[in-house]
JSON list of C-alpha atoms in Angstrom, two decimals:
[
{"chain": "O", "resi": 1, "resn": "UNK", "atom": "CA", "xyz": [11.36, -48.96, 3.08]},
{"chain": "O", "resi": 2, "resn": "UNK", "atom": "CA", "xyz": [13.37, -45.96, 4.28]},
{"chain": "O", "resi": 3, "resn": "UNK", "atom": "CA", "xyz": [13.90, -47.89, 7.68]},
{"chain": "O", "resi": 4, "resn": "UNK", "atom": "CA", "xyz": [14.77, -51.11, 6.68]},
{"chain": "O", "resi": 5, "resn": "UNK", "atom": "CA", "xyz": [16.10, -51.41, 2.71]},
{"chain": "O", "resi": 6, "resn": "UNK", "atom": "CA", "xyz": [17.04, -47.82, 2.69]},
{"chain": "O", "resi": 7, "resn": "UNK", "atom": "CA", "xyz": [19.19, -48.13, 5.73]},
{"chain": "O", "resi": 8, "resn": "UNK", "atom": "CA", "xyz": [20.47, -51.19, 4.97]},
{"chain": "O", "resi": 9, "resn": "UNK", "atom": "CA", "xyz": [21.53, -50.57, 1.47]},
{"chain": "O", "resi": 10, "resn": "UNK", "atom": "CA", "xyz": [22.65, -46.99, 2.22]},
{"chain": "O", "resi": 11, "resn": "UNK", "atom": "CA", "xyz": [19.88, -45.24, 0.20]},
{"chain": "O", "resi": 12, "resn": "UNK", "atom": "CA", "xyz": [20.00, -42.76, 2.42]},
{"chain": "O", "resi": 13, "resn": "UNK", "atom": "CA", "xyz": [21.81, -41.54, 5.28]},
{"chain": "O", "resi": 14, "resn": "UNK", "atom": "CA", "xyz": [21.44, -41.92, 9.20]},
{"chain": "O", "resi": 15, "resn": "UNK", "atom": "CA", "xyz": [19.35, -38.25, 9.35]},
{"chain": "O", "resi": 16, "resn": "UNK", "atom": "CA", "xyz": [16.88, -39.17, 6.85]},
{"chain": "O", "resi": 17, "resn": "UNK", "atom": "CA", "xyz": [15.95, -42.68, 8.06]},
{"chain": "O", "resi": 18, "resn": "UNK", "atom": "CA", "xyz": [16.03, -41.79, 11.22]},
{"chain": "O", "resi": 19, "resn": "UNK", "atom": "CA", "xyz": [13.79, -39.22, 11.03]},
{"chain": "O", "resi": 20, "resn": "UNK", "atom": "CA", "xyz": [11.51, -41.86, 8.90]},
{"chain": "O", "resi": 21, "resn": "UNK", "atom": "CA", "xyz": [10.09, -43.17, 12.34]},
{"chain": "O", "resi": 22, "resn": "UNK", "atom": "CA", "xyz": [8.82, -39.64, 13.48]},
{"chain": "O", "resi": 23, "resn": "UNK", "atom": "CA", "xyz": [6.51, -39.76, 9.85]},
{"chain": "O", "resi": 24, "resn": "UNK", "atom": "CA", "xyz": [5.65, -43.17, 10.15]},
{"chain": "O", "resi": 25, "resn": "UNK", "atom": "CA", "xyz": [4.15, -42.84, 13.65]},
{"chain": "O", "resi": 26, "resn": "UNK", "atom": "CA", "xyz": [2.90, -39.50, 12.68]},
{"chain": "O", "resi": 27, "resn": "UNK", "atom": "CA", "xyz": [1.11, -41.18, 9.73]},
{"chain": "O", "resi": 28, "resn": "UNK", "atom": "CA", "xyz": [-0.24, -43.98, 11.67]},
{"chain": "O", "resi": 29, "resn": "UNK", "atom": "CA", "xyz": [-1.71, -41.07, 14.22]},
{"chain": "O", "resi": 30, "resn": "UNK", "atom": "CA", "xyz": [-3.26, -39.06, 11.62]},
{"chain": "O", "resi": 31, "resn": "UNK", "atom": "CA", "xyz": [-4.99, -42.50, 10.36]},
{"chain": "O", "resi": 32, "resn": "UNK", "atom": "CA", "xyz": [-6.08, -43.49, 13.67]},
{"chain": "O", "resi": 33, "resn": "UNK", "atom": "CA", "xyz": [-7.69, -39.88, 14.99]},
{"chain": "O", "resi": 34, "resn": "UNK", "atom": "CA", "xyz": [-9.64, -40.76, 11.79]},
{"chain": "O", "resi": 35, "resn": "UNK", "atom": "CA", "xyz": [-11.08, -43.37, 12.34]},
{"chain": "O", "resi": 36, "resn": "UNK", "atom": "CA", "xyz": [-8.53, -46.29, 11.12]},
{"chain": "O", "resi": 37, "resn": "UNK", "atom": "CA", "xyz": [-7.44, -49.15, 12.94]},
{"chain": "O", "resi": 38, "resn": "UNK", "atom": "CA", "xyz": [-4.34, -50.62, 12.26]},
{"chain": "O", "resi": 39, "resn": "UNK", "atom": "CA", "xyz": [-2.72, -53.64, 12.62]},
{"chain": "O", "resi": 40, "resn": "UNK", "atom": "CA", "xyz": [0.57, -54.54, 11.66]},
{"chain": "O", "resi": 41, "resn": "UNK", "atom": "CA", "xyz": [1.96, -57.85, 10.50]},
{"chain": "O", "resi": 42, "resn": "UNK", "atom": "CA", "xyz": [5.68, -58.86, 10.73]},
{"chain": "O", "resi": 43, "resn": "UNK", "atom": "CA", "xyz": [5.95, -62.24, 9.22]},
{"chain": "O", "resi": 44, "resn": "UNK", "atom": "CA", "xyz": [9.27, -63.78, 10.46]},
{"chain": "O", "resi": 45, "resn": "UNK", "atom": "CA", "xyz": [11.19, -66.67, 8.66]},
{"chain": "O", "resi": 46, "resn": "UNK", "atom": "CA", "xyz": [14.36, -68.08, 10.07]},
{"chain": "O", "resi": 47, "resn": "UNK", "atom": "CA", "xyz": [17.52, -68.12, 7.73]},
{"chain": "O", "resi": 48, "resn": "UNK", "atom": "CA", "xyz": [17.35, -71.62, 7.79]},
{"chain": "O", "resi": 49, "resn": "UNK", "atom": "CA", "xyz": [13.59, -71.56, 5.90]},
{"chain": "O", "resi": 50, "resn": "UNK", "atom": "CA", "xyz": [14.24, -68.64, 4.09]},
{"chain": "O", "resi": 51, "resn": "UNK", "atom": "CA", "xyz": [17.47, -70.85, 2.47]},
{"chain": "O", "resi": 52, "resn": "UNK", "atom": "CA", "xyz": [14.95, -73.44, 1.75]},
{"chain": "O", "resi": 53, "resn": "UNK", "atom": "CA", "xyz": [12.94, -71.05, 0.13]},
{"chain": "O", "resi": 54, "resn": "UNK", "atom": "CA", "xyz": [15.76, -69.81, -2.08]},
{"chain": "O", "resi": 55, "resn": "UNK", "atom": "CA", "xyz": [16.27, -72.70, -3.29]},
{"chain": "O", "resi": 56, "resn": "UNK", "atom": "CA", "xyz": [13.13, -74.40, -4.17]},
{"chain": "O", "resi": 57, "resn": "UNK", "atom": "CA", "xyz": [12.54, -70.51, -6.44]},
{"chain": "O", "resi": 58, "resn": "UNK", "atom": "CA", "xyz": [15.66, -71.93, -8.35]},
{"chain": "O", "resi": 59, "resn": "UNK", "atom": "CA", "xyz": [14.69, -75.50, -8.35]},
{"chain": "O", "resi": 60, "resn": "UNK", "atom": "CA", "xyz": [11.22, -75.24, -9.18]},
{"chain": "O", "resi": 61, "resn": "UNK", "atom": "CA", "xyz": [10.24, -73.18, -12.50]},
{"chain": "O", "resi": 62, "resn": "UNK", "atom": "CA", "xyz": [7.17, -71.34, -11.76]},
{"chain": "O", "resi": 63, "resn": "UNK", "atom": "CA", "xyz": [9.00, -69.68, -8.40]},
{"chain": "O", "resi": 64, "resn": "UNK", "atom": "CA", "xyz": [12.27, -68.32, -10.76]},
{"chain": "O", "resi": 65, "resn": "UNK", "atom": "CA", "xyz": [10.37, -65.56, -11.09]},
{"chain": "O", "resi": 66, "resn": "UNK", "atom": "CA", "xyz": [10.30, -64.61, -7.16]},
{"chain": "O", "resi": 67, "resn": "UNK", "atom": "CA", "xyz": [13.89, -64.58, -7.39]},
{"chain": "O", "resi": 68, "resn": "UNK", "atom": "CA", "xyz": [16.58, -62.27, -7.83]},
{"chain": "O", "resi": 69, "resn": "UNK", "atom": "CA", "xyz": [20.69, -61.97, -7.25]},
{"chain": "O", "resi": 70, "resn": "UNK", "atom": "CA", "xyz": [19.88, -58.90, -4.92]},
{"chain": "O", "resi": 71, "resn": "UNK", "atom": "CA", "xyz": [17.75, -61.71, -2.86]},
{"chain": "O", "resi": 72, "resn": "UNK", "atom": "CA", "xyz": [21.33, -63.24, -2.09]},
{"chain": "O", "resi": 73, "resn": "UNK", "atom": "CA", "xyz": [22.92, -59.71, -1.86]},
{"chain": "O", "resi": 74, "resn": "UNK", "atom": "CA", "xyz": [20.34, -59.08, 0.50]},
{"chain": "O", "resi": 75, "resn": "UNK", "atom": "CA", "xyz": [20.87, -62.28, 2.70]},
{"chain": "O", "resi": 76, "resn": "UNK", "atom": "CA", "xyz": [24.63, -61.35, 3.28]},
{"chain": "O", "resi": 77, "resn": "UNK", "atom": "CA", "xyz": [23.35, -58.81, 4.99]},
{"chain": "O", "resi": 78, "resn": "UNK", "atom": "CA", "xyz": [20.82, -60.37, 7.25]},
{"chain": "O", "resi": 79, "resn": "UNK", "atom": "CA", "xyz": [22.57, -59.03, 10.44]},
{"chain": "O", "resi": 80, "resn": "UNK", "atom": "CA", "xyz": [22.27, -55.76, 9.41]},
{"chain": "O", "resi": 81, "resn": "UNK", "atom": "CA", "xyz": [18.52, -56.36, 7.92]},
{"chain": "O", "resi": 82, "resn": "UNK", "atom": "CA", "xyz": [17.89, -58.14, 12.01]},
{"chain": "O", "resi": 83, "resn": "UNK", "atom": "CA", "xyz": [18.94, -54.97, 13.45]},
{"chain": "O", "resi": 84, "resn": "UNK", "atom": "CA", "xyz": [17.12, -52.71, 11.53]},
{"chain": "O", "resi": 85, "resn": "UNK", "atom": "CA", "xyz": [14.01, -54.76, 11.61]},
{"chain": "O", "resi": 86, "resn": "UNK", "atom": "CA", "xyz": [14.53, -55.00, 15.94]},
{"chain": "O", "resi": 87, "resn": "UNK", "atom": "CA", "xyz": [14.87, -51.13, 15.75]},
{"chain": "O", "resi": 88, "resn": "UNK", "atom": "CA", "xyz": [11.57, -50.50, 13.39]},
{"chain": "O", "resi": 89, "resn": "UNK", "atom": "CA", "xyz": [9.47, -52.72, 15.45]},
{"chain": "O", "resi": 90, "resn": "UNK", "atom": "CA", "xyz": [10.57, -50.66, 18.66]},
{"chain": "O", "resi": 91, "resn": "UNK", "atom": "CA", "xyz": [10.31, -47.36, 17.90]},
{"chain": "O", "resi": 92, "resn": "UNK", "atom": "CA", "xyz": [7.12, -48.03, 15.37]},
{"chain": "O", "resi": 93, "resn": "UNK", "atom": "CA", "xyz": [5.18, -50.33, 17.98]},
{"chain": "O", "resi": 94, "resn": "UNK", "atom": "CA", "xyz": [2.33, -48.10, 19.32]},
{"chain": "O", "resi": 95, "resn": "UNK", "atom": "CA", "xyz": [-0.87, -48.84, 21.35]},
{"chain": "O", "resi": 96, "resn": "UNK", "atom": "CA", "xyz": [-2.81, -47.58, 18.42]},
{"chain": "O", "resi": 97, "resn": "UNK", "atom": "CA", "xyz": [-0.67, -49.22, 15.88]},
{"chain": "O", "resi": 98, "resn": "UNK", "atom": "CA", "xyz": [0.80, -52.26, 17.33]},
{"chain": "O", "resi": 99, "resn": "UNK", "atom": "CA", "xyz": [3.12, -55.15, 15.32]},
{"chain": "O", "resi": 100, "resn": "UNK", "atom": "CA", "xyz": [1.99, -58.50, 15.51]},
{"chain": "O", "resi": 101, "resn": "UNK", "atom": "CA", "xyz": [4.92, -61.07, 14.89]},
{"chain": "O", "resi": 102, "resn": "UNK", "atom": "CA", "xyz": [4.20, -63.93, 13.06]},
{"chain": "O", "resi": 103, "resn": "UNK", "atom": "CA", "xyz": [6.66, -67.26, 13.15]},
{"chain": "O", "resi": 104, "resn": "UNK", "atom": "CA", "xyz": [6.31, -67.99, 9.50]},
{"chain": "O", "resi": 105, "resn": "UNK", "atom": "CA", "xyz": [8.23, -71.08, 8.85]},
{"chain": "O", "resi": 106, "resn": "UNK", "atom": "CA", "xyz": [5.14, -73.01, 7.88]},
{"chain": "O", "resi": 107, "resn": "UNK", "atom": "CA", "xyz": [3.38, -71.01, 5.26]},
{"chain": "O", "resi": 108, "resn": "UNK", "atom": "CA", "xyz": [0.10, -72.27, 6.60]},
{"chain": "O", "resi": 109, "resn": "UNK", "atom": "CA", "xyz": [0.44, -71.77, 9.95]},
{"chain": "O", "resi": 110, "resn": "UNK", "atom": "CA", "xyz": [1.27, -68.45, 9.46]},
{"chain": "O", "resi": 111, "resn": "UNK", "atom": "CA", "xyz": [-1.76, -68.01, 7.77]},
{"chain": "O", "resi": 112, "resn": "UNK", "atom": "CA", "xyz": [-3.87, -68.89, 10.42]},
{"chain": "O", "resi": 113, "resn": "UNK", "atom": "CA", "xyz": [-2.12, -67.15, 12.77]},
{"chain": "O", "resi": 114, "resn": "UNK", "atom": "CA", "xyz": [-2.95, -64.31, 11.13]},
{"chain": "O", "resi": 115, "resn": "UNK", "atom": "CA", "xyz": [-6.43, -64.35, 10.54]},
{"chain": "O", "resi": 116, "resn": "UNK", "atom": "CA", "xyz": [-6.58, -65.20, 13.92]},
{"chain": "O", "resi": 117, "resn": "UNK", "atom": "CA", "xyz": [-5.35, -62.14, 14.95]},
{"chain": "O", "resi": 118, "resn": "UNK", "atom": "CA", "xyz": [-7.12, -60.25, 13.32]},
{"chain": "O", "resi": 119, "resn": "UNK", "atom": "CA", "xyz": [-10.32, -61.54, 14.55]},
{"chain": "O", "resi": 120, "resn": "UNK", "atom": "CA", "xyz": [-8.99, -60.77, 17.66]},
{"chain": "O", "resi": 121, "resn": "UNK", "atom": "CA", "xyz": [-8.59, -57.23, 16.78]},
{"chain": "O", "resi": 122, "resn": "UNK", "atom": "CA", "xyz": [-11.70, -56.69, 15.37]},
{"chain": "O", "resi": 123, "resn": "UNK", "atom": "CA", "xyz": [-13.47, -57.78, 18.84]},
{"chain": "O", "resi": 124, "resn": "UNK", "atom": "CA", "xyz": [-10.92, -55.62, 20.39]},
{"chain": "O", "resi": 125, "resn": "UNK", "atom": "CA", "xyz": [-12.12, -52.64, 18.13]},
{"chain": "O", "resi": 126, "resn": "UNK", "atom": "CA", "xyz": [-15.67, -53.55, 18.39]},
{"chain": "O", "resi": 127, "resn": "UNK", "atom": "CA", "xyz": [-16.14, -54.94, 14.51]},
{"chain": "O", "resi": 128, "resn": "UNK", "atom": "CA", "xyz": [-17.95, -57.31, 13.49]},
{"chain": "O", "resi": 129, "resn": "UNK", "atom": "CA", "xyz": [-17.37, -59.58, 9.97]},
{"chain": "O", "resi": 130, "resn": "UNK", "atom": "CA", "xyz": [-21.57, -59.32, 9.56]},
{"chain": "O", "resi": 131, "resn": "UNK", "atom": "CA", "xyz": [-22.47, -56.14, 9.53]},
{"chain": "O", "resi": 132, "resn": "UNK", "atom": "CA", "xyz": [-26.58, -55.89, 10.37]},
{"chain": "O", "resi": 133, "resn": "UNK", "atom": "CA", "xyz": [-28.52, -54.83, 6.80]},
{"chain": "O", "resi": 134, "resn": "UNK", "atom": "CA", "xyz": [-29.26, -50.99, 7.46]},
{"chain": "O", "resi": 135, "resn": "UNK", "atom": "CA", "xyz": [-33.38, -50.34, 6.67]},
{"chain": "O", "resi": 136, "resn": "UNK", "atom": "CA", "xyz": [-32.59, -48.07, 3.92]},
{"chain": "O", "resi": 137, "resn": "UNK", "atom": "CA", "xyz": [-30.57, -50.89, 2.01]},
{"chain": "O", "resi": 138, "resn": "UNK", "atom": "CA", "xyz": [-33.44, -53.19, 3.35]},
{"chain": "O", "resi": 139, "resn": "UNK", "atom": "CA", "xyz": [-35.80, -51.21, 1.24]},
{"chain": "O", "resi": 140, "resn": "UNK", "atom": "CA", "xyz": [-33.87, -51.98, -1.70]},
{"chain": "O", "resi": 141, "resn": "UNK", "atom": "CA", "xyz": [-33.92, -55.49, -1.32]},
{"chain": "O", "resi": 142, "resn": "UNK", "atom": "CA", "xyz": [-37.74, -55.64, -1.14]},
{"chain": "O", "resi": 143, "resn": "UNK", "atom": "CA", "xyz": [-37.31, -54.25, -4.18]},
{"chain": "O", "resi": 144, "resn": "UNK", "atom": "CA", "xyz": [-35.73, -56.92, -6.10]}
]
């Protein structure tokens, strides 16, 4: 937030969310020398969509509610919002916590493209999505 909105919207000044990226990657470190893997997703919609978007929220009744004047106050300010996000994915991109970019136009396709990824991250990492039943738990299925 600090690093994008609060920039942006002059929340705070150039010290404080500047110094933001020194405790995000610091955070990110402390997660990952314990044991956390991170991935980050940056889901990217071009201001042609994201007009779309606007206006099916207004069009359509059950989006109003997603919605807001500050979304348009917001959009004024896309430049702004472009080169703050370019800046945050720079100096917050590390080996251990790397962005992933996703084109999402098409809701769907964005969708898959991110499962995707993460799949493969987790062969990267070493996961797996089925996880081998450890003997003890074993025990308590014999039980049932």
């Amino acid at each position: 937030g600090r690093v994008l909105v609060e920039r942006v919207e002059g929340y705070c000044d150039a010290t404080a969310w500047q110094r933001a990226y020194d405790e995000i990657n610091g955070f990110e470190k402390t997660l990952i020398d314990n044991g956390t893997r991170i991935i980050k997703f940056f889901l990217h919609v071009n201001v042609d969509e994201q007009a779309q978007r606007f206006k099916d929220r207004l069009l359509v009744p059950h989006k109003r509610w997603k919605i807001t004047p500050d979304d348009f106050r917001n959009r004024e300010k896309r430049g702004q919002y472009v080169a703050a996000i370019e800046e945050m994915l720079a100096k917050t991109h590390k080996r251990g916590a790397p962005w992933v970019i996703i084109p999402a136009q098409q809701k769907r396709f964005a969708r898959i493209s991110i499962l995707r990824a993460v799949l493969r991250w987790m062969d990267r990492f070493g996961l797996q999505l089925e996880q081998p039943l450890d003997p003890q738990m074993q025990a308590y299925l014999d039980r049932l």
